[in-house]
Amino acid sequence: MNIEVRYYSKSGNTKKIANAIAKQAGVSAKSIHEPIQGEVDLLFLGTGIYAFDIDPELKGYISTLNPANIKMVVVFSTAAIVQSAYEKTKKYLQDQGLHVSDKEYHCPGHYMILRTGHPNAEDIKKAEQFTRSILE
Ligand SMILES: Cc1cc2nc3c(=O)[nH]c(=O)nc-3n(C[C@H](O)[C@H](O)[C@H](O)COP(=O)(O)O)c2cc1C
């Protein structure tokens, strides 16, 4: 199975989760600035939430993805207040014609005085467990 992990991360929180997911999947996590080559069975795509939305750069990235080359996308996210970026990210992915898993991973992400210390060791462990459950 060809697995790719891509993330959009301004301050490193989502990147930490991306690295945990990638390690479990036996691949390297890369930022969205690294294009996807060839056919992909499973794309783990992660983001933070900024001003209650996903970043315009991530929306632009999603619009470059070719649904013919990517079988399934699994969304993961971090945020300080909102509970998930899943619904927003899923909408853009589906508008692009991509299949999106109904399973997602979300954990708190540190921002200013909020959610200090997150993602923490427990968040990383849960991300690893989530990845294993997807790959089973
Ligand atoms: C410019 C900016 C705007 C943000 N706006 C929100 C927001 O509207 N809602 C929220 O829950 N978190 C918000 N956050 C917090 C981030 O979603 C949180 O820190 C997340 O973990 C960032 O992920 P990253 O480090 O991968 O960029 C914001 C963070 C930044 C830097």
CSV table of N, CA and C and ligand atoms in Angstrom, one decimal:
chain,number,residue,atom,x,y,z
A,1,MET,N,0.9,-1.2,0.0
A,1,MET,CA,0.0,0.0,0.0
A,1,MET,C,0.9,1.2,0.0
A,2,ASN,N,0.6,2.2,-0.9
A,2,ASN,CA,1.4,3.4,-1.0
A,2,ASN,C,0.7,4.5,-0.1
A,3,ILE,N,1.4,4.9,0.9
A,3,ILE,CA,0.9,5.8,1.9
A,3,ILE,C,1.7,7.1,1.8
A,4,GLU,N,1.0,8.2,1.9
A,4,GLU,CA,1.7,9.5,2.0
A,4,GLU,C,1.1,10.3,3.1
A,5,VAL,N,1.9,11.1,3.8
A,5,VAL,CA,1.5,12.0,4.9
A,5,VAL,C,1.9,13.4,4.5
A,6,ARG,N,0.9,14.3,4.4
A,6,ARG,CA,1.2,15.7,4.2
A,6,ARG,C,0.5,16.5,5.3
A,7,TYR,N,1.2,17.7,5.6
A,7,TYR,CA,0.6,18.5,6.6
A,7,TYR,C,0.8,20.0,6.2
A,8,TYR,N,-0.2,20.8,6.8
A,8,TYR,CA,0.0,22.3,6.7
A,8,TYR,C,0.1,22.7,8.2
A,9,SER,N,1.2,23.3,8.6
A,9,SER,CA,1.4,23.5,10.0
A,9,SER,C,2.2,24.9,10.1
A,10,LYS,N,1.5,25.9,10.8
A,10,LYS,CA,2.2,27.2,10.9
A,10,LYS,C,3.2,27.1,12.1
A,11,SER,N,2.8,26.4,13.2
A,11,SER,CA,3.7,26.5,14.4
A,11,SER,C,4.1,25.2,14.9
A,12,GLY,N,4.0,24.1,14.1
A,12,GLY,CA,4.6,22.8,14.4
A,12,GLY,C,3.7,21.8,15.1
A,13,ASN,N,2.5,22.2,15.6
A,13,ASN,CA,1.7,21.3,16.3
A,13,ASN,C,1.2,20.1,15.4
A,14,THR,N,0.7,20.5,14.3
A,14,THR,CA,0.2,19.5,13.4
A,14,THR,C,1.3,18.6,12.8
A,15,LYS,N,2.5,19.3,12.6
A,15,LYS,CA,3.6,18.5,12.2
A,15,LYS,C,4.0,17.4,13.1
A,16,LYS,N,3.9,17.7,14.4
A,16,LYS,CA,4.2,16.6,15.4
A,16,LYS,C,3.3,15.4,15.2
A,17,ILE,N,2.0,15.7,15.0
A,17,ILE,CA,1.1,14.6,14.8
A,17,ILE,C,1.4,13.9,13.5
A,18,ALA,N,1.7,14.7,12.5
A,18,ALA,CA,2.1,14.1,11.2
A,18,ALA,C,3.2,13.2,11.3
A,19,ASN,N,4.2,13.6,12.1
A,19,ASN,CA,5.4,12.7,12.2
A,19,ASN,C,5.0,11.4,13.0
A,20,ALA,N,4.1,11.5,13.9
A,20,ALA,CA,3.7,10.3,14.7
A,20,ALA,C,3.0,9.3,13.7
A,21,ILE,N,2.1,9.9,12.9
A,21,ILE,CA,1.3,9.1,12.0
A,21,ILE,C,2.3,8.4,10.9
A,22,ALA,N,3.2,9.2,10.4
A,22,ALA,CA,4.1,8.8,9.4
A,22,ALA,C,5.0,7.6,9.9
A,23,LYS,N,5.4,7.8,11.2
A,23,LYS,CA,6.3,6.8,11.8
A,23,LYS,C,5.6,5.4,11.8
A,24,GLN,N,4.3,5.5,12.3
A,24,GLN,CA,3.5,4.3,12.3
A,24,GLN,C,3.3,3.6,11.0
A,25,ALA,N,3.2,4.5,10.0
A,25,ALA,CA,2.9,4.0,8.6
A,25,ALA,C,4.2,3.7,7.8
A,26,GLY,N,5.4,3.9,8.5
A,26,GLY,CA,6.6,3.6,7.8
A,26,GLY,C,7.0,4.5,6.7
A,27,VAL,N,6.6,5.8,6.8
A,27,VAL,CA,6.9,6.7,5.7
A,27,VAL,C,7.4,8.0,6.4
A,28,SER,N,7.7,9.0,5.6
A,28,SER,CA,8.1,10.3,6.2
A,28,SER,C,7.0,11.3,6.0
A,29,ALA,N,6.7,12.1,7.0
A,29,ALA,CA,5.7,13.2,6.8
A,29,ALA,C,6.4,14.4,6.1
A,30,LYS,N,5.6,14.9,5.2
A,30,LYS,CA,6.1,16.1,4.4
A,30,LYS,C,5.1,17.2,4.4
A,31,SER,N,5.6,18.4,4.3
A,31,SER,CA,4.7,19.5,4.2
A,31,SER,C,3.9,19.5,2.8
A,32,ILE,N,2.9,20.3,2.7
A,32,ILE,CA,2.1,20.3,1.5
A,32,ILE,C,2.9,20.9,0.3
A,33,HIS,N,4.1,21.5,0.7
A,33,HIS,CA,4.9,22.1,-0.4
A,33,HIS,C,5.7,21.0,-1.2
A,34,GLU,N,5.6,19.8,-0.7
A,34,GLU,CA,6.2,18.7,-1.5
A,34,GLU,C,5.2,17.9,-2.2
A,35,PRO,N,5.2,18.0,-3.6
A,35,PRO,CA,4.1,17.4,-4.4
A,35,PRO,C,4.0,15.9,-4.2
A,36,ILE,N,2.8,15.4,-4.5
A,36,ILE,CA,2.6,14.0,-4.5
A,36,ILE,C,3.0,13.4,-5.8
A,37,GLN,N,3.8,12.4,-5.8
A,37,GLN,CA,4.2,11.7,-7.1
A,37,GLN,C,3.4,10.4,-7.2
A,38,GLY,N,2.9,10.1,-8.4
A,38,GLY,CA,2.3,8.8,-8.7
A,38,GLY,C,1.1,8.5,-8.0
A,39,GLU,N,0.7,7.2,-7.9
A,39,GLU,CA,-0.5,6.8,-7.3
A,39,GLU,C,-0.4,6.6,-5.8
A,40,VAL,N,-1.4,7.0,-5.1
A,40,VAL,CA,-1.4,6.9,-3.6
A,40,VAL,C,-2.7,6.2,-3.1
A,41,ASP,N,-2.5,5.1,-2.3
A,41,ASP,CA,-3.7,4.4,-1.7
A,41,ASP,C,-4.3,5.2,-0.6
A,42,LEU,N,-3.5,5.8,0.2
A,42,LEU,CA,-4.0,6.5,1.4
A,42,LEU,C,-3.1,7.8,1.6
A,43,LEU,N,-3.8,8.9,1.7
A,43,LEU,CA,-3.2,10.2,2.0
A,43,LEU,C,-3.7,10.6,3.3
A,44,PHE,N,-2.8,10.7,4.3
A,44,PHE,CA,-3.1,11.3,5.6
A,44,PHE,C,-2.8,12.8,5.4
A,45,LEU,N,-3.8,13.7,5.6
A,45,LEU,CA,-3.7,15.1,5.4
A,45,LEU,C,-4.1,15.9,6.6
A,46,GLY,N,-3.1,16.6,7.2
A,46,GLY,CA,-3.3,17.3,8.4
A,46,GLY,C,-3.2,18.8,8.4
A,47,THR,N,-3.9,19.5,9.3
A,47,THR,CA,-3.9,20.9,9.4
A,47,THR,C,-4.3,21.4,10.7
A,48,GLY,N,-3.8,22.7,11.0
A,48,GLY,CA,-4.4,23.4,12.1
A,48,GLY,C,-5.6,24.2,11.7
A,49,ILE,N,-6.2,24.9,12.6
A,49,ILE,CA,-7.3,25.8,12.3
A,49,ILE,C,-6.9,27.2,12.6
A,50,TYR,N,-7.1,28.1,11.6
A,50,TYR,CA,-6.7,29.5,11.7
A,50,TYR,C,-7.9,30.4,11.4
A,51,ALA,N,-8.2,31.3,12.4
A,51,ALA,CA,-9.4,32.1,12.2
A,51,ALA,C,-10.6,31.3,11.8
A,52,PHE,N,-10.8,30.2,12.5
A,52,PHE,CA,-12.0,29.3,12.4
A,52,PHE,C,-12.1,28.7,11.0
A,53,ASP,N,-11.0,28.6,10.3
A,53,ASP,CA,-11.1,28.0,9.0
A,53,ASP,C,-9.7,27.3,8.7
A,54,ILE,N,-9.6,26.5,7.6
A,54,ILE,CA,-8.3,26.1,7.2
A,54,ILE,C,-7.7,27.2,6.3
A,55,ASP,N,-6.4,27.1,6.3
A,55,ASP,CA,-5.7,28.2,5.6
A,55,ASP,C,-5.9,28.2,4.1
A,56,PRO,N,-6.0,29.4,3.5
A,56,PRO,CA,-6.2,29.5,2.0
A,56,PRO,C,-5.1,28.7,1.2
A,57,GLU,N,-3.9,28.6,1.8
A,57,GLU,CA,-2.9,27.9,1.1
A,57,GLU,C,-3.2,26.4,1.0
A,58,LEU,N,-3.8,25.9,2.1
A,58,LEU,CA,-4.2,24.4,2.1
A,58,LEU,C,-5.4,24.2,1.1
A,59,LYS,N,-6.3,25.2,1.1
A,59,LYS,CA,-7.4,25.1,0.1
A,59,LYS,C,-6.8,25.0,-1.3
A,60,GLY,N,-5.8,25.9,-1.6
A,60,GLY,CA,-5.2,25.9,-2.9
A,60,GLY,C,-4.5,24.6,-3.2
A,61,TYR,N,-3.9,24.0,-2.2
A,61,TYR,CA,-3.2,22.7,-2.3
A,61,TYR,C,-4.2,21.6,-2.7
A,62,ILE,N,-5.3,21.6,-2.0
A,62,ILE,CA,-6.4,20.6,-2.2
A,62,ILE,C,-6.8,20.7,-3.7
A,63,SER,N,-6.9,21.9,-4.2
A,63,SER,CA,-7.4,22.1,-5.5
A,63,SER,C,-6.4,21.6,-6.6
A,64,THR,N,-5.2,21.2,-6.2
A,64,THR,CA,-4.2,20.7,-7.1
A,64,THR,C,-4.2,19.1,-7.0
A,65,LEU,N,-4.9,18.5,-6.1
A,65,LEU,CA,-4.9,17.1,-5.9
A,65,LEU,C,-5.7,16.4,-7.0
A,66,ASN,N,-5.2,15.3,-7.6
A,66,ASN,CA,-5.9,14.6,-8.6
A,66,ASN,C,-6.6,13.4,-8.1
A,67,PRO,N,-7.9,13.4,-8.1
A,67,PRO,CA,-8.7,12.3,-7.5
A,67,PRO,C,-8.4,10.9,-8.2
A,68,ALA,N,-7.9,11.0,-9.4
A,68,ALA,CA,-7.6,9.8,-10.1
A,68,ALA,C,-6.4,9.1,-9.6
A,69,ASN,N,-5.5,9.8,-8.8
A,69,ASN,CA,-4.3,9.3,-8.3
A,69,ASN,C,-4.3,9.0,-6.8
A,70,ILE,N,-5.4,9.4,-6.1
A,70,ILE,CA,-5.5,9.3,-4.7
A,70,ILE,C,-6.7,8.6,-4.3
A,71,LYS,N,-6.6,7.3,-3.7
A,71,LYS,CA,-7.8,6.5,-3.5
A,71,LYS,C,-8.6,7.0,-2.3
A,72,MET,N,-7.9,7.4,-1.2
A,72,MET,CA,-8.6,7.8,0.0
A,72,MET,C,-7.8,8.8,0.8
A,73,VAL,N,-8.5,9.8,1.4
A,73,VAL,CA,-7.8,10.8,2.3
A,73,VAL,C,-8.3,10.6,3.7
A,74,VAL,N,-7.4,10.6,4.6
A,74,VAL,CA,-7.7,10.6,6.0
A,74,VAL,C,-7.2,11.9,6.6
A,75,VAL,N,-8.2,12.6,7.3
A,75,VAL,CA,-7.9,13.9,7.8
A,75,VAL,C,-7.5,13.9,9.2
A,76,PHE,N,-6.5,14.7,9.6
A,76,PHE,CA,-6.1,14.8,11.0
A,76,PHE,C,-5.9,16.3,11.3
A,77,SER,N,-6.1,16.7,12.5
A,77,SER,CA,-6.0,18.2,12.8
A,77,SER,C,-5.7,18.5,14.2
A,78,THR,N,-5.2,19.7,14.4
A,78,THR,CA,-5.0,20.2,15.8
A,78,THR,C,-5.7,21.6,15.8
A,79,ALA,N,-6.1,22.1,17.0
A,79,ALA,CA,-6.7,23.4,17.1
A,79,ALA,C,-6.7,23.7,18.6
A,80,ALA,N,-6.8,25.0,18.9
A,80,ALA,CA,-6.8,25.5,20.3
A,80,ALA,C,-8.3,25.4,20.9
A,81,ILE,N,-9.2,25.8,20.0
A,81,ILE,CA,-10.6,25.9,20.5
A,81,ILE,C,-11.6,24.9,19.8
A,82,VAL,N,-11.5,25.0,18.5
A,82,VAL,CA,-12.5,24.1,17.8
A,82,VAL,C,-12.2,22.6,18.0
A,83,GLN,N,-13.1,21.8,17.8
A,83,GLN,CA,-13.0,20.4,18.1
A,83,GLN,C,-12.4,19.6,16.9
A,84,SER,N,-12.3,20.2,15.7
A,84,SER,CA,-11.8,19.4,14.6
A,84,SER,C,-11.8,20.3,13.4
A,85,ALA,N,-10.9,20.0,12.4
A,85,ALA,CA,-10.9,20.7,11.1
A,85,ALA,C,-11.6,19.7,10.1
A,86,TYR,N,-12.1,18.6,10.6
A,86,TYR,CA,-12.5,17.6,9.6
A,86,TYR,C,-13.6,18.0,8.7
A,87,GLU,N,-14.7,18.6,9.1
A,87,GLU,CA,-15.8,19.0,8.2
A,87,GLU,C,-15.3,20.0,7.2
A,88,LYS,N,-14.6,21.0,7.6
A,88,LYS,CA,-14.1,22.0,6.6
A,88,LYS,C,-13.2,21.4,5.6
A,89,THR,N,-12.3,20.6,6.1
A,89,THR,CA,-11.3,20.0,5.1
A,89,THR,C,-12.0,19.0,4.2
A,90,LYS,N,-12.9,18.2,4.8
A,90,LYS,CA,-13.6,17.2,4.0
A,90,LYS,C,-14.4,17.9,2.9
A,91,LYS,N,-15.0,19.0,3.1
A,91,LYS,CA,-15.8,19.7,2.1
A,91,LYS,C,-14.9,20.1,0.9
A,92,TYR,N,-13.7,20.6,1.1
A,92,TYR,CA,-12.8,21.0,0.0
A,92,TYR,C,-12.3,19.7,-0.7
A,93,LEU,N,-12.0,18.7,0.0
A,93,LEU,CA,-11.6,17.5,-0.6
A,93,LEU,C,-12.7,16.8,-1.4
A,94,GLN,N,-13.9,16.8,-0.9
A,94,GLN,CA,-15.0,16.2,-1.7
A,94,GLN,C,-15.3,17.1,-2.9
A,95,ASP,N,-15.3,18.4,-2.8
A,95,ASP,CA,-15.5,19.2,-3.9
A,95,ASP,C,-14.5,19.0,-5.0
A,96,GLN,N,-13.3,18.5,-4.6
A,96,GLN,CA,-12.3,18.2,-5.6
A,96,GLN,C,-12.4,16.8,-6.2
A,97,GLY,N,-13.4,16.1,-5.6
A,97,GLY,CA,-13.7,14.7,-6.1
A,97,GLY,C,-13.0,13.6,-5.4
A,98,LEU,N,-12.4,13.9,-4.2
A,98,LEU,CA,-11.6,12.9,-3.5
A,98,LEU,C,-12.5,12.2,-2.5
A,99,HIS,N,-12.2,10.9,-2.3
A,99,HIS,CA,-12.9,10.1,-1.2
A,99,HIS,C,-12.2,10.4,0.1
A,100,VAL,N,-13.1,10.7,1.1
A,100,VAL,CA,-12.6,11.1,2.4
A,100,VAL,C,-13.1,10.0,3.4
A,101,SER,N,-12.2,9.5,4.2
A,101,SER,CA,-12.5,8.5,5.3
A,101,SER,C,-13.5,9.2,6.3
A,102,ASP,N,-14.4,8.4,6.8
A,102,ASP,CA,-15.2,9.0,7.9
A,102,ASP,C,-14.5,8.9,9.2
A,103,LYS,N,-13.3,8.4,9.3
A,103,LYS,CA,-12.5,8.4,10.5
A,103,LYS,C,-11.6,9.6,10.4
A,104,GLU,N,-11.4,10.2,11.5
A,104,GLU,CA,-10.5,11.4,11.6
A,104,GLU,C,-9.7,11.4,12.9
A,105,TYR,N,-8.6,12.1,13.0
A,105,TYR,CA,-7.9,12.3,14.3
A,105,TYR,C,-7.8,13.8,14.5
A,106,HIS,N,-8.2,14.1,15.8
A,106,HIS,CA,-8.0,15.5,16.2
A,106,HIS,C,-7.5,15.5,17.6
A,107,CYS,N,-6.6,16.5,17.9
A,107,CYS,CA,-6.2,16.7,19.3
A,107,CYS,C,-5.9,18.2,19.5
A,108,PRO,N,-5.9,18.7,20.8
A,108,PRO,CA,-5.6,20.1,21.0
A,108,PRO,C,-4.2,20.5,20.6
A,109,GLY,N,-4.1,21.7,20.1
A,109,GLY,CA,-2.8,22.3,19.8
A,109,GLY,C,-2.6,23.6,20.5
A,110,HIS,N,-1.4,23.8,21.0
A,110,HIS,CA,-1.1,25.0,21.8
A,110,HIS,C,-1.2,26.2,20.9
A,111,TYR,N,-1.8,27.3,21.5
A,111,TYR,CA,-1.8,28.6,20.9
A,111,TYR,C,-1.9,29.7,22.0
A,112,MET,N,-0.9,30.5,22.0
A,112,MET,CA,-0.8,31.6,23.0
A,112,MET,C,-1.0,31.0,24.5
A,113,ILE,N,-2.0,31.4,25.2
A,113,ILE,CA,-2.1,30.8,26.6
A,113,ILE,C,-3.0,29.6,26.6
A,114,LEU,N,-3.5,29.2,25.4
A,114,LEU,CA,-4.5,28.1,25.3
A,114,LEU,C,-3.7,26.7,25.1
A,115,ARG,N,-4.2,25.7,25.7
A,115,ARG,CA,-3.8,24.3,25.4
A,115,ARG,C,-2.3,24.1,25.5
A,116,THR,N,-1.7,24.7,26.5
A,116,THR,CA,-0.3,24.6,26.7
A,116,THR,C,0.2,23.2,26.8
A,117,GLY,N,1.3,22.9,26.1
A,117,GLY,CA,1.8,21.6,26.2
A,117,GLY,C,1.3,20.6,25.1
A,118,HIS,N,0.3,21.0,24.4
A,118,HIS,CA,-0.3,20.1,23.4
A,118,HIS,C,0.2,20.4,22.0
A,119,PRO,N,0.4,19.4,21.2
A,119,PRO,CA,0.1,18.0,21.4
A,119,PRO,C,1.2,17.4,22.4
A,120,ASN,N,0.6,16.7,23.4
A,120,ASN,CA,1.5,16.1,24.4
A,120,ASN,C,1.7,14.6,24.1
A,121,ALA,N,2.4,13.9,25.0
A,121,ALA,CA,2.7,12.5,24.8
A,121,ALA,C,1.5,11.6,24.6
A,122,GLU,N,0.4,12.0,25.3
A,122,GLU,CA,-0.9,11.2,25.2
A,122,GLU,C,-1.5,11.5,23.8
A,123,ASP,N,-1.4,12.7,23.4
A,123,ASP,CA,-2.0,13.0,22.0
A,123,ASP,C,-1.2,12.2,20.9
A,124,ILE,N,0.1,12.1,21.1
A,124,ILE,CA,0.9,11.4,20.2
A,124,ILE,C,0.6,9.9,20.2
A,125,LYS,N,0.4,9.4,21.4
A,125,LYS,CA,0.1,8.0,21.5
A,125,LYS,C,-1.3,7.7,20.9
A,126,LYS,N,-2.2,8.6,21.1
A,126,LYS,CA,-3.5,8.4,20.5
A,126,LYS,C,-3.4,8.5,18.9
A,127,ALA,N,-2.6,9.3,18.4
A,127,ALA,CA,-2.4,9.4,17.0
A,127,ALA,C,-1.8,8.2,16.4
A,128,GLU,N,-0.9,7.6,17.2
A,128,GLU,CA,-0.3,6.3,16.8
A,128,GLU,C,-1.3,5.2,16.7
A,129,GLN,N,-2.2,5.2,17.8
A,129,GLN,CA,-3.2,4.1,17.9
A,129,GLN,C,-4.2,4.3,16.7
A,130,PHE,N,-4.6,5.6,16.4
A,130,PHE,CA,-5.5,5.9,15.3
A,130,PHE,C,-4.9,5.4,14.0
A,131,THR,N,-3.6,5.6,13.8
A,131,THR,CA,-3.0,5.2,12.5
A,131,THR,C,-3.0,3.7,12.4
A,132,ARG,N,-2.7,3.0,13.5
A,132,ARG,CA,-2.8,1.5,13.4
A,132,ARG,C,-4.2,1.0,13.1
A,133,SER,N,-5.2,1.7,13.7
A,133,SER,CA,-6.6,1.3,13.4
A,133,SER,C,-7.0,1.5,12.0
A,134,ILE,N,-6.4,2.6,11.4
A,134,ILE,CA,-6.7,2.8,9.9
A,134,ILE,C,-6.0,1.8,9.1
A,135,LEU,N,-4.8,1.4,9.5
A,135,LEU,CA,-4.0,0.5,8.6
A,135,LEU,C,-4.4,-1.0,8.8
A,136,GLU,N,-5.1,-1.3,9.8
A,136,GLU,CA,-5.5,-2.7,10.1
A,136,GLU,C,-6.3,-3.3,9.0
B,1,LIG,C1,-3.1,32.8,13.2
B,1,LIG,C2,-3.8,31.7,14.1
B,1,LIG,C3,-5.1,31.7,14.1
B,1,LIG,C4,-5.8,30.7,14.9
B,1,LIG,N1,-7.1,30.6,15.0
B,1,LIG,C5,-7.7,29.6,15.6
B,1,LIG,C6,-9.1,29.5,15.7
B,1,LIG,O1,-9.9,30.3,15.0
B,1,LIG,N2,-9.7,28.4,16.3
B,1,LIG,C7,-8.9,27.5,17.0
B,1,LIG,O2,-9.5,26.6,17.6
B,1,LIG,N3,-7.6,27.6,17.0
B,1,LIG,C8,-7.0,28.7,16.4
B,1,LIG,N4,-5.6,28.7,16.3
B,1,LIG,C9,-4.8,27.8,17.1
B,1,LIG,C10,-4.3,26.7,16.1
B,1,LIG,O3,-5.4,26.0,15.5
B,1,LIG,C11,-3.5,25.7,16.9
B,1,LIG,O4,-2.5,26.3,17.6
B,1,LIG,C12,-3.0,24.6,16.0
B,1,LIG,O5,-2.5,23.5,16.8
B,1,LIG,C13,-2.0,25.1,15.1
B,1,LIG,O6,-1.4,24.1,14.4
B,1,LIG,P1,0.0,24.2,13.7
B,1,LIG,O7,1.0,24.5,14.9
B,1,LIG,O8,0.2,23.0,13.0
B,1,LIG,O9,0.0,25.4,12.8
B,1,LIG,C14,-5.0,29.7,15.6
B,1,LIG,C15,-3.6,29.8,15.5
B,1,LIG,C16,-3.0,30.8,14.7
B,1,LIG,C17,-1.5,30.8,14.6
